[in-house]
Short mmCIF file of C-alpha atoms (C1' of nucleotides) in Angstrom, two decimals:
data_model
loop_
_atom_site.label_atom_id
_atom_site.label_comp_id
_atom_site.label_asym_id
_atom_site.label_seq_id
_atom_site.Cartn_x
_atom_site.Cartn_y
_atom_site.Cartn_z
CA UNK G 682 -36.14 249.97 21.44
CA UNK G 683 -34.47 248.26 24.94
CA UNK G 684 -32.57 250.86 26.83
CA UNK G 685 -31.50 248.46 29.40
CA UNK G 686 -29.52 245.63 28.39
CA UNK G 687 -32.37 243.19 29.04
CA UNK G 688 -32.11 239.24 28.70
CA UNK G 689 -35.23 239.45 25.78
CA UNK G 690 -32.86 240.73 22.95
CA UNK G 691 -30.66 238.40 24.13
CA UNK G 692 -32.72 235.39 24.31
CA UNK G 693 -34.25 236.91 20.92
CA UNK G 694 -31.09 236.34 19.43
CA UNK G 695 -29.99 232.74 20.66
CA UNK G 696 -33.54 231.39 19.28
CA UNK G 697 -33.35 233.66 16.22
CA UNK G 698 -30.08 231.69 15.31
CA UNK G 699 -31.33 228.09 16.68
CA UNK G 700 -34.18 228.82 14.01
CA UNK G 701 -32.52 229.51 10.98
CA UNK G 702 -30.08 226.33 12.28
CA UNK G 703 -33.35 224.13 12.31
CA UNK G 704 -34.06 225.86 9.22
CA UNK G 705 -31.20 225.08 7.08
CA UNK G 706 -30.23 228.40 6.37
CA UNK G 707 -27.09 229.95 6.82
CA UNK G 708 -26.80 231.43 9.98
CA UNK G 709 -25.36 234.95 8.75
CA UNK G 710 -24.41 238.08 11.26
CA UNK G 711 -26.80 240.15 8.77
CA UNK G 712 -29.43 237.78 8.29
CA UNK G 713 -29.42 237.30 12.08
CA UNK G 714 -30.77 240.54 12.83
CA UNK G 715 -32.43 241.25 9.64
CA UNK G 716 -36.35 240.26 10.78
CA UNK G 717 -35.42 241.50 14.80
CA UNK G 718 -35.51 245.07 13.98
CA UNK G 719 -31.99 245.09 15.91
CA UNK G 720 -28.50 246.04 14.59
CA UNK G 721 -25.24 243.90 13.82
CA UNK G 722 -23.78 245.80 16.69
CA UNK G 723 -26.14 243.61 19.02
CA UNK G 724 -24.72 241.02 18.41
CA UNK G 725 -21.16 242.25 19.77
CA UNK G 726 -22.32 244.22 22.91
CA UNK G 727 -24.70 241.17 24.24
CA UNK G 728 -21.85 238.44 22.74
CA UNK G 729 -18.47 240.16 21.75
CA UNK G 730 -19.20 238.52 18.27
CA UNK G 731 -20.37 235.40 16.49
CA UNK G 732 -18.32 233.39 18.79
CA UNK G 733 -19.84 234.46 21.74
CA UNK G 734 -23.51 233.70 19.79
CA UNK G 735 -22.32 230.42 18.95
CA UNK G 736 -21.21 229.69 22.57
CA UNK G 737 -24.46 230.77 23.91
CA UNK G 738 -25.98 228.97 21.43
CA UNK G 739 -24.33 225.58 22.62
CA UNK G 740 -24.86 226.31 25.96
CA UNK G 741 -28.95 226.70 24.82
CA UNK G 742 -28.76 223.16 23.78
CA UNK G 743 -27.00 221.57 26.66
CA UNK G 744 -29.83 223.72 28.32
CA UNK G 745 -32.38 221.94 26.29
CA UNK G 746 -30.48 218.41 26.96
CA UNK G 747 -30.69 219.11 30.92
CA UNK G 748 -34.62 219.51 30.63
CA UNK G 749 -35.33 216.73 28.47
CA UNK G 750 -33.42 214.59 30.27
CA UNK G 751 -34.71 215.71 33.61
CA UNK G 752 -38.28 215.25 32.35
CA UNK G 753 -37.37 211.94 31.82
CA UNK G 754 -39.87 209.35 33.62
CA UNK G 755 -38.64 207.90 37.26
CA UNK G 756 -40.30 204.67 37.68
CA UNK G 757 -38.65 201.96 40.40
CA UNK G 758 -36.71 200.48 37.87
CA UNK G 759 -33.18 202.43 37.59
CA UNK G 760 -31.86 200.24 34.75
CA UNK G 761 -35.61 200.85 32.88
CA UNK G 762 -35.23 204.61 33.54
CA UNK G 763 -31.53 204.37 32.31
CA UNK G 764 -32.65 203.52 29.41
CA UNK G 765 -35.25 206.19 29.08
CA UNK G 766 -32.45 208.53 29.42
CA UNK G 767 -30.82 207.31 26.71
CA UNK G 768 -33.80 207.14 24.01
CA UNK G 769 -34.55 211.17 25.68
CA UNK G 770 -30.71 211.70 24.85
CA UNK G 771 -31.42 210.76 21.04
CA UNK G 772 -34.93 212.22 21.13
CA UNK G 773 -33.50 215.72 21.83
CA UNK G 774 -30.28 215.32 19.55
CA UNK G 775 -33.13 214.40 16.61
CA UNK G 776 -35.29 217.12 17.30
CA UNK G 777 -32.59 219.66 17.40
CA UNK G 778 -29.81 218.40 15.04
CA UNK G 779 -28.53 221.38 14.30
CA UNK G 780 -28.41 222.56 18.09
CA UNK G 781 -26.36 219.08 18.71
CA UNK G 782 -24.06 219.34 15.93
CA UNK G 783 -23.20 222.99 17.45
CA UNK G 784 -22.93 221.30 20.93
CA UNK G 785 -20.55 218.97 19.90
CA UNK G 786 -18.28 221.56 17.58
CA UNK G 787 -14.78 222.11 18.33
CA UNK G 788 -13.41 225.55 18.58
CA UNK G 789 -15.97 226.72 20.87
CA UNK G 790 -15.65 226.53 24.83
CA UNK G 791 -18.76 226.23 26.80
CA UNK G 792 -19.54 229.41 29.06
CA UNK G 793 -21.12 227.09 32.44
CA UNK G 794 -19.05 223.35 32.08
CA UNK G 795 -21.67 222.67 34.56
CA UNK G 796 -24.58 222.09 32.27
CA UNK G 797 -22.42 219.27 30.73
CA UNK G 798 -21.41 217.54 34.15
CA UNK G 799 -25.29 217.91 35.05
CA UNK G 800 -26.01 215.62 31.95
CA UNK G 801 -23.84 212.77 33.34
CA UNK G 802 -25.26 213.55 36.66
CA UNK G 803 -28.83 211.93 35.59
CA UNK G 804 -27.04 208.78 34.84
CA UNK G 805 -24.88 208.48 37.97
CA UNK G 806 -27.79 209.05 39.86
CA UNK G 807 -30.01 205.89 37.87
CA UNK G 808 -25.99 203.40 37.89
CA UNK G 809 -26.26 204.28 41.43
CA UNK G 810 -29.82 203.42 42.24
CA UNK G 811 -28.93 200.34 40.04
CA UNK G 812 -26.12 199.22 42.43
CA UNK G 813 -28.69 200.16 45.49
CA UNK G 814 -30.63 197.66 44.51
CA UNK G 815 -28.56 194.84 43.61
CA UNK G 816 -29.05 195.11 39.62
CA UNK G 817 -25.49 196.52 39.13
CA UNK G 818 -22.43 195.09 40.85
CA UNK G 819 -21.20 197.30 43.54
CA UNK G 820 -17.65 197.33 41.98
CA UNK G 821 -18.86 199.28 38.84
CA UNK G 822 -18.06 202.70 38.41
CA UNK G 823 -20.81 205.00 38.06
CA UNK G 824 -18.83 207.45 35.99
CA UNK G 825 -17.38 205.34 33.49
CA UNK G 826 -20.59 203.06 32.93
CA UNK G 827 -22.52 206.83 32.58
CA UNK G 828 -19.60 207.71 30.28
CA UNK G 829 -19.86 204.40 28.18
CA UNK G 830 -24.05 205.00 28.03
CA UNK G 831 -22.78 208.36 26.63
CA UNK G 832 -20.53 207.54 23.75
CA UNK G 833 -23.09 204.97 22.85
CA UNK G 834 -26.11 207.14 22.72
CA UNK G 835 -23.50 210.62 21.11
CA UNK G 836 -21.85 207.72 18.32
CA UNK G 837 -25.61 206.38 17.78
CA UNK G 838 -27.07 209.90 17.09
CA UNK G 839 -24.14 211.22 15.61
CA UNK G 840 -24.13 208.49 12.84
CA UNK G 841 -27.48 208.91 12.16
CA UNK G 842 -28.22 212.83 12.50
CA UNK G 843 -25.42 213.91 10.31
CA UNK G 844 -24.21 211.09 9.10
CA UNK G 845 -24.29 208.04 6.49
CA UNK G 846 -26.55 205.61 8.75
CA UNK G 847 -30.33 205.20 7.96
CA UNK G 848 -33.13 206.45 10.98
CA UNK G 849 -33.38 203.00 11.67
CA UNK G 850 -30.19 202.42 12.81
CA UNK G 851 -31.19 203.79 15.93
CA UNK G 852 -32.85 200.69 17.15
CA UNK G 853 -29.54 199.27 18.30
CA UNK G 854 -29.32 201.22 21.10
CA UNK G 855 -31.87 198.91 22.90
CA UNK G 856 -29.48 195.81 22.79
CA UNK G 857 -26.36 197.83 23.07
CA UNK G 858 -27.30 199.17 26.33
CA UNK G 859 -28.33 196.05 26.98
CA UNK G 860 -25.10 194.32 26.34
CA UNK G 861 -23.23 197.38 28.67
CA UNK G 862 -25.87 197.06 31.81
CA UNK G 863 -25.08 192.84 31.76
CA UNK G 864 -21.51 193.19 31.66
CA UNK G 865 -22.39 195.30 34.92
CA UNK G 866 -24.20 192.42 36.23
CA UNK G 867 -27.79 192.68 35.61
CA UNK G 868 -29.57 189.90 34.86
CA UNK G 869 -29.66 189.36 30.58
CA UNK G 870 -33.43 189.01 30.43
CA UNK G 871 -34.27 190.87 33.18
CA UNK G 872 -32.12 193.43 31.70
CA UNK G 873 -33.47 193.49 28.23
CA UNK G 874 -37.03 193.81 29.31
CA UNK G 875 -36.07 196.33 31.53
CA UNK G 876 -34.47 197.81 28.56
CA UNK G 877 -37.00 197.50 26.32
CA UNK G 878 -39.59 199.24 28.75
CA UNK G 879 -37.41 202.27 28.96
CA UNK G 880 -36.39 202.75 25.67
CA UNK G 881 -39.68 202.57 23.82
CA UNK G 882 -41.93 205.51 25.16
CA UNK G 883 -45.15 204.02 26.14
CA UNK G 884 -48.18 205.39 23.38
CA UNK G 885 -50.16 207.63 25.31
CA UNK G 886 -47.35 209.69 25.97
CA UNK G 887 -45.46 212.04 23.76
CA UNK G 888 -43.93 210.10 21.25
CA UNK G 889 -42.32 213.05 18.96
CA UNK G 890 -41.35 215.51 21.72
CA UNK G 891 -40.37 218.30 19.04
CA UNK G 892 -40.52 221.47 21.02
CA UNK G 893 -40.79 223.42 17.90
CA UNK G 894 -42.71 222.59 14.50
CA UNK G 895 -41.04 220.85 11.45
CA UNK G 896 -40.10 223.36 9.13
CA UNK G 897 -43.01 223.11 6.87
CA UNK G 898 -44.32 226.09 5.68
CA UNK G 899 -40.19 228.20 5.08
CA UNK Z 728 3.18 224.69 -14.42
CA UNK Z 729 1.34 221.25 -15.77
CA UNK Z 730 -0.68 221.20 -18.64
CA UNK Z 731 -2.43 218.04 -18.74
CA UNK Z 732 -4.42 217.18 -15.67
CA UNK Z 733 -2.58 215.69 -14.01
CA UNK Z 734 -3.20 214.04 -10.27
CA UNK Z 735 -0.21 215.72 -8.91
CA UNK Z 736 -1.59 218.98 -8.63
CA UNK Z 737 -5.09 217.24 -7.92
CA UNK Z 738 -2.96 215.20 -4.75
CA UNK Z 739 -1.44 218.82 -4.03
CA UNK Z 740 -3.83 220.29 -2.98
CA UNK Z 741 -5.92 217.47 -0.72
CA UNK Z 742 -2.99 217.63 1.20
CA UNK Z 743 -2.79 221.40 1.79
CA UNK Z 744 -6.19 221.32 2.47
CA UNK Z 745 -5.38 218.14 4.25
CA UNK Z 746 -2.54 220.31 6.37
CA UNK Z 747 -4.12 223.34 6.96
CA UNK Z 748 -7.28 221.26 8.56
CA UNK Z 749 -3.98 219.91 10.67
CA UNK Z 750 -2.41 222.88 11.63
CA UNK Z 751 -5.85 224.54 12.82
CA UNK Z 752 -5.54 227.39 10.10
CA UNK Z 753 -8.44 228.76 8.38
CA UNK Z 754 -9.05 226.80 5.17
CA UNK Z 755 -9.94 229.25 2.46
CA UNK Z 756 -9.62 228.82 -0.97
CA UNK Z 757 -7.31 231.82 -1.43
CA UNK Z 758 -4.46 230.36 1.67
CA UNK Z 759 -4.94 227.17 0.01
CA UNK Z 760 -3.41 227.89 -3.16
CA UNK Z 761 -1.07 230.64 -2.03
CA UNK Z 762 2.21 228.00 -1.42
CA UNK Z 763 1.57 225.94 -4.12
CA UNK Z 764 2.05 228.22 -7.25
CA UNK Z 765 -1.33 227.51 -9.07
CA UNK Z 766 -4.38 230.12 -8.73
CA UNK Z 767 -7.77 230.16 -7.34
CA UNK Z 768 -8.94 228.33 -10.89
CA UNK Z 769 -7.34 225.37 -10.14
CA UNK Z 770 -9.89 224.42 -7.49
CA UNK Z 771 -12.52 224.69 -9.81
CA UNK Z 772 -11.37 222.84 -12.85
CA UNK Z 773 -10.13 220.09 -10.28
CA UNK Z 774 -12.38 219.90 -8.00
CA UNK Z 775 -15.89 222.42 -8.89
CA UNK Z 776 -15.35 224.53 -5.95
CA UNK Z 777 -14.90 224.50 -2.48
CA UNK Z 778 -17.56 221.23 -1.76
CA UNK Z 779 -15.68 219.59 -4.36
CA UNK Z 780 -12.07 219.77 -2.48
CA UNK Z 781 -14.75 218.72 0.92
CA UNK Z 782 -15.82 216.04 -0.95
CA UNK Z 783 -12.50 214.76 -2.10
CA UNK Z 784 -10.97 215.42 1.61
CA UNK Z 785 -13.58 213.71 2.82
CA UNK Z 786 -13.23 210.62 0.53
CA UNK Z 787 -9.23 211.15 1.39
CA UNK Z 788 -10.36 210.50 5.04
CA UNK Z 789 -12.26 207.33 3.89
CA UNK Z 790 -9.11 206.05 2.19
CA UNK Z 791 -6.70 206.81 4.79
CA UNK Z 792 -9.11 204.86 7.34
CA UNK Z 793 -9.46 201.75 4.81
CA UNK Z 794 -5.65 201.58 4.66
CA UNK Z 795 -5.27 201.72 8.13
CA UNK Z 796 -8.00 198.82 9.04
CA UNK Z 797 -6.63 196.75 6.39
CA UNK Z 798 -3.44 197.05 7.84
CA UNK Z 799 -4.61 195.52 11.28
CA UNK Z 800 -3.38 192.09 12.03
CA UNK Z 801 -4.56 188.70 10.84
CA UNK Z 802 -4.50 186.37 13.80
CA UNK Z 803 -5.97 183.55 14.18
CA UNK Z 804 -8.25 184.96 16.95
CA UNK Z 805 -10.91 187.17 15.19
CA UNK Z 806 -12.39 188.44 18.34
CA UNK Z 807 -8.97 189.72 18.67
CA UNK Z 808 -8.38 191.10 15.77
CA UNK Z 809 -12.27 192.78 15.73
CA UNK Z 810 -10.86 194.66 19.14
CA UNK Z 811 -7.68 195.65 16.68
CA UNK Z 812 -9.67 196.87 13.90
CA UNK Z 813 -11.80 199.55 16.85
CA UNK Z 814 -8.19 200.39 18.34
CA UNK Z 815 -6.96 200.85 14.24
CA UNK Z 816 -10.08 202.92 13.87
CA UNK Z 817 -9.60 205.49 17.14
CA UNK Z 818 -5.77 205.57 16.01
CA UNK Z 819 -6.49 206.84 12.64
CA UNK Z 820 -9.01 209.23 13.92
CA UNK Z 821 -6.99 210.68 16.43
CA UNK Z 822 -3.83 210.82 14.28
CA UNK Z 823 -6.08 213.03 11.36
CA UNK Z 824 -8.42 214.42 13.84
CA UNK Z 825 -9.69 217.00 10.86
CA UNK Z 826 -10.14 215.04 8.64
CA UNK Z 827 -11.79 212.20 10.62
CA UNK Z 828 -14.13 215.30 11.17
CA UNK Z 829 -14.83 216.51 7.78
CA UNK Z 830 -15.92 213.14 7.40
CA UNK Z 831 -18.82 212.86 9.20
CA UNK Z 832 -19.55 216.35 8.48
CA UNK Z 833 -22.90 216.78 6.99
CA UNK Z 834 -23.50 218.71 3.49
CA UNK Z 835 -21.41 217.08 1.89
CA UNK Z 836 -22.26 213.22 0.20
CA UNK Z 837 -19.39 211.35 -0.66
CA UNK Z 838 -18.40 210.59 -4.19
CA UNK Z 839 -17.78 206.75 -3.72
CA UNK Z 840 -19.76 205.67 -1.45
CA UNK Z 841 -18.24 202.13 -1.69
CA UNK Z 842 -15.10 203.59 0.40
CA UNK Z 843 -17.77 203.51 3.40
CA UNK Z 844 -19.10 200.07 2.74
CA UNK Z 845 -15.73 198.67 2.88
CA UNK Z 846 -15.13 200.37 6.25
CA UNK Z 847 -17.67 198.36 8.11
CA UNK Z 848 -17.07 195.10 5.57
CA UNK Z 849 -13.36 194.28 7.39
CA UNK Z 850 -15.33 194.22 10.84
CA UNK Z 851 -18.59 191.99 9.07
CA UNK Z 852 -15.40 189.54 7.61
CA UNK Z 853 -14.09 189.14 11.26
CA UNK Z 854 -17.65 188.88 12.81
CA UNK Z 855 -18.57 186.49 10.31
CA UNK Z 856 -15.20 184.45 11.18
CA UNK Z 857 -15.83 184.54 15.10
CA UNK Z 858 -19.17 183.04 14.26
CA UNK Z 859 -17.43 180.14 12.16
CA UNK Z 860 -15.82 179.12 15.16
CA UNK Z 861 -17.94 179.10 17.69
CA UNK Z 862 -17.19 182.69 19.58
CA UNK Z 863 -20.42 184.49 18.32
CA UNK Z 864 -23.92 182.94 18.06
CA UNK Z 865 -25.14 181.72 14.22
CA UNK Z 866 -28.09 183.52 14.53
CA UNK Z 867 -25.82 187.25 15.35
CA UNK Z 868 -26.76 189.86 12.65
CA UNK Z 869 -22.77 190.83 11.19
CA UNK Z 870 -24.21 193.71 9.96
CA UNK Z 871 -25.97 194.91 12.84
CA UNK Z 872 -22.94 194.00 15.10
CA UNK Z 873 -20.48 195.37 13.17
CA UNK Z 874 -22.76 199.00 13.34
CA UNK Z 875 -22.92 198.80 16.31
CA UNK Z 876 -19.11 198.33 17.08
CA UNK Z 877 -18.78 201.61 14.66
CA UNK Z 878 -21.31 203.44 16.64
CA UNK Z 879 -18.77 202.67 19.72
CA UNK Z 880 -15.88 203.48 18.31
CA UNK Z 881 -17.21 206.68 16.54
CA UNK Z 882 -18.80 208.15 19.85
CA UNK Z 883 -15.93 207.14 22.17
CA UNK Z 884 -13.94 209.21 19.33
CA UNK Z 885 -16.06 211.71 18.69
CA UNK Z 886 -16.04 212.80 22.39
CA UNK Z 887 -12.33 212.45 22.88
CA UNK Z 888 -10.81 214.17 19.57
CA UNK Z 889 -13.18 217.12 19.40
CA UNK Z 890 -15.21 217.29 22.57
CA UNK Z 891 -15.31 216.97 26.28
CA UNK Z 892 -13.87 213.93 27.41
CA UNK Z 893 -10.31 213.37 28.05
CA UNK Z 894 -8.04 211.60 25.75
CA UNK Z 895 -8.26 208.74 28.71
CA UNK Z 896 -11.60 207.71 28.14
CA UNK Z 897 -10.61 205.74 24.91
CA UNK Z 898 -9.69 202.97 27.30
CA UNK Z 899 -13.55 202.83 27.84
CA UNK Z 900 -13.50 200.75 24.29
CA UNK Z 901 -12.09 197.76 25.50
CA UNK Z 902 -14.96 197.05 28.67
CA UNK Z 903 -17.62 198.06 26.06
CA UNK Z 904 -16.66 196.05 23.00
CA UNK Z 905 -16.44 193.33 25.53
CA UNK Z 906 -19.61 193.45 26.58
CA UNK Z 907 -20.71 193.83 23.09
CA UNK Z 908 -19.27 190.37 22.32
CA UNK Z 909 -20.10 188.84 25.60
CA UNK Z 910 -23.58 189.46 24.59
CA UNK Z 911 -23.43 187.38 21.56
CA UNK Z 912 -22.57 184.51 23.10
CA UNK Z 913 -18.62 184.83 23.68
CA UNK Z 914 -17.56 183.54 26.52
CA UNK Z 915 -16.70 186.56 29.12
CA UNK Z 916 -13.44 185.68 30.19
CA UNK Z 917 -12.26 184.75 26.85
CA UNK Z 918 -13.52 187.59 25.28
CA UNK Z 919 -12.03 190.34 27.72
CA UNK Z 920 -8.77 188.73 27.33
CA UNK Z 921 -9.06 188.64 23.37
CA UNK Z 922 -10.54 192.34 23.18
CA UNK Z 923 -7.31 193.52 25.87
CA UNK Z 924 -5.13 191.47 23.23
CA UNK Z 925 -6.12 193.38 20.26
CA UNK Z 926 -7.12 196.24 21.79
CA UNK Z 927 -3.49 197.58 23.41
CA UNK Z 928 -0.83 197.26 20.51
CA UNK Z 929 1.87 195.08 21.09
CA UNK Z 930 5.19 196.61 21.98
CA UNK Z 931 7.65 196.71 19.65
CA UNK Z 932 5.41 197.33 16.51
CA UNK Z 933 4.01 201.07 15.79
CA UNK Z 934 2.52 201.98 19.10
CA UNK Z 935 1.58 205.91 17.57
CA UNK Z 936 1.52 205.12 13.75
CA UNK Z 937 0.83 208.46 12.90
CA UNK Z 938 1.61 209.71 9.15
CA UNK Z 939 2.14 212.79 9.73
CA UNK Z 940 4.19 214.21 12.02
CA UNK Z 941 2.29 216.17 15.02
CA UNK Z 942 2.21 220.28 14.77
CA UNK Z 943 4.94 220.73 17.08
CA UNK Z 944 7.10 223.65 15.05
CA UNK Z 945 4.26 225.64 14.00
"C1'" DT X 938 -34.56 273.08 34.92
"C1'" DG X 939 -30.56 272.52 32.05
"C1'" DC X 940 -26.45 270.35 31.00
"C1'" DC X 941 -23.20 266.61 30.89
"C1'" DT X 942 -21.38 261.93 31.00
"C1'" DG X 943 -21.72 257.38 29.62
"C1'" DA X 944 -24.09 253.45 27.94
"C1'" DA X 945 -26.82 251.38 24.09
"C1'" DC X 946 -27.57 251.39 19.67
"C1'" DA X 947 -27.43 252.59 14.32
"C1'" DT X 948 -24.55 253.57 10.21
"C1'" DA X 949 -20.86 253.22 7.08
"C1'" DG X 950 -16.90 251.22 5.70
"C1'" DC X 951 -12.73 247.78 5.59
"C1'" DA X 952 -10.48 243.51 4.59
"C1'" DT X 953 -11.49 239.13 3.13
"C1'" DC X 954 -14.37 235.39 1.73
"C1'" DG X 955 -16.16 232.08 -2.24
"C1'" DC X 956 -17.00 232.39 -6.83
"C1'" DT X 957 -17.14 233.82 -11.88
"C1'" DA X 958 -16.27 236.36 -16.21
"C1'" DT X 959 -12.67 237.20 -19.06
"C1'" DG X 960 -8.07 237.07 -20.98
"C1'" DT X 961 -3.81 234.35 -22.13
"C1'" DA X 962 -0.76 230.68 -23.02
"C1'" DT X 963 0.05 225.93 -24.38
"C1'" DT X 964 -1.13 221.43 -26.78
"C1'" DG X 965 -2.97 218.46 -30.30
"C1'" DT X 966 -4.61 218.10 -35.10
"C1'" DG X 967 -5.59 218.97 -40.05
"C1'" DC D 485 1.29 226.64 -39.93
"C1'" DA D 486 -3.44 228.00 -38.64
"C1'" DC D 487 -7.11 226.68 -35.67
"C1'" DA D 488 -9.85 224.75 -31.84
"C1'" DA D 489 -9.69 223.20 -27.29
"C1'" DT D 490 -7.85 222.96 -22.90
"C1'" DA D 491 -5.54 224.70 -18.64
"C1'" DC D 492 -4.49 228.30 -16.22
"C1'" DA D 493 -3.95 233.46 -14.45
"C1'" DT D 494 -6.19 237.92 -13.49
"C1'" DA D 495 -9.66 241.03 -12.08
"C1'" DG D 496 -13.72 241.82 -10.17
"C1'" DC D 497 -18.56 240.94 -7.91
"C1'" DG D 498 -21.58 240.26 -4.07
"C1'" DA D 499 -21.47 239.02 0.60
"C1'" DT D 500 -19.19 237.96 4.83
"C1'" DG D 501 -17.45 239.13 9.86
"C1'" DC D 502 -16.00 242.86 12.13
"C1'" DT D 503 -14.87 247.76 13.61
"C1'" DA D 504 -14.61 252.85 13.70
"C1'" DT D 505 -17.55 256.48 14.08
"C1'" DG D 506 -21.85 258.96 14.70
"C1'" DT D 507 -26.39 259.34 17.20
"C1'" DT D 508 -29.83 258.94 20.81
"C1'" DC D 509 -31.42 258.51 25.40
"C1'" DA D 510 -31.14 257.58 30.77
"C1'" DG D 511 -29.82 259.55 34.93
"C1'" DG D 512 -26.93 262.47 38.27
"C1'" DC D 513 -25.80 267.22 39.75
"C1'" DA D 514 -25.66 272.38 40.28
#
DNA sequence: TGCCTGAACATAGCATCGCTATGTATTGTG
DNA sequence: CACAATACATAGCGATGCTATGTTCAGGCA
């Protein structure tokens, strides 16, 4: 039993309820604390209530988002490692599916906006690298091309994860991007090969990045 | 009180389910059928249960959006009128922003599926036209391209109507569906003025062809 | 040392949720 | 006109999120 009001109940509780999300079941108050040996009055002094464990909850999976995406491979090809970003972006929405359909919930502000802006961040930083270099005209803007990769990569995933379109579908990210990044500019073949190196991970590598196993054996 | 089964009551209460999803209340079976007269049974002999009314919501969703893409206009440019049917599509989903939501909510499969399939056959008819004439390469996958104009349009909406981005960045759609078509083999300037032409309604006609009139009074 | 205050937690209970078992009224049919 | 079937209302069950109340322990002070 914690006396102090330490960050391991806490952190207990946010991947308690990310498991029994990845798990399918439903994500009760009382079946929440049932295996953590804690009360349902945890819940409300570390969160003020479900919302507040939702909301952390979120803000786990834009935490997730950040790391993936920052573990993403820099190679001297910005449009190459845009495109890494992207097939990272659906990696992690895939792996956690339940964590992104939280992140993406209405009704539910996020505690630290910041973790959101960070995400575009990583693709300002490759559209501007991209202009550096001469791939991207200099007139584009950074924001709105790394909001456009967005909404492709969030409508892909989202389609797919939770919704009516086969696994498969996901393939068309590779020429959609590709399509976006030559209205910018870029060279079409030069930009589909750069494309296509990015957005297929290289074998050798981790190809299934699931930071937690399937849910096999439950 | 009707005795046979009649839609009416079936229509009654989609749309209070519809309107409470509207008016951001709490959609419980009991609120449901408080105004209307009938009891908690009702739901069940109409509809099974609460997934049922979800399901037939959700296929109300379906049918609202294949009303309002078959409503787009006809011209004689179909490059045009495939940048009308994305604008139709974000106008519908921002003018039933619940609903658009329960659709692509997961748990729940849809009892005709055919109301999806006809969704994404108006933008393979149009594709298939702009390849007739010229605009799109012979060898362009409709089906492919038409997914992929739905994964745009769902992700630019998706972020807009229920998550972070400003209502704004729906003017990303135009730049992005014309790079889309650029990239199979429309010519750029042609295609950025079509898209702008059937992207932006004309004056004059509905410019907010909403159904239902917006939540001000309550 | 002994007590006292306040924080951290457990316990019990409330209103409400979706859902079902049961009762009642109406319609069609012989 | 009696009977079976259907459509609906009522009451109640288990479970939910949440809160009011009780209980235990850390740490300051005389």
């Amino acid at each position: 039993m914690v006396r102090t009001k330490d960050p391991v109940v806490r952190t207990l509780l946010i991947e308690r309820a990310a498991q029994m999300l990845r798990t399918r079941e439903p994500v009760t108050l009382r079946a929440i604390v049932a295996g953590t040996g804690v009360s349902t009055m945890a819940v409300y002094t570390y969160f003020g209530g479900m919302d507040g464990l939702w909301q952390a909850t979120r803000q786990e999976g834009f935490t997730r988002l950040a790391a993936k995406l920052k573990a993403a491979p820099q190679t001297a090809d910005p449009v190459r490692d845009l495109a890494a970003l992207g097939a990272a972006y659906l990696s992690n929405a895939l792996a956690n599916p339940d964590l992104y359909r939280v992140m993406f919930d209405a009704g539910f502000e996020l505690g630290d906006p910041a973790a959101a802006d960070e995400t575009l961040h990583c693709l300002v930083r490759d559209i501007d690298r991209a202009k550096a270099i001469g791939r991207f005209r200099r007139d584009v803007d950074s924001l709105a091309l790394a909001t456009q990769s967005w909404a492709i990569g969030h409508g892909l995933v989202s389609l797919v994860s939770t919704g009516p379109l086969p696994r498969q579908a996901l393939d068309h990210g590779a020429p959609m991007l590709t399509a976006l990044f030559t209205s910018c500019g870029d060279d079409p073949d030069t930009c589909r090969r750069s494309v296509e190196l990015g957005w297929h991970p290289e074998p050798g590598r981790e190809t299934a990045p699931v930071d937690q196993p399937p849910p096999a054996n439950t």
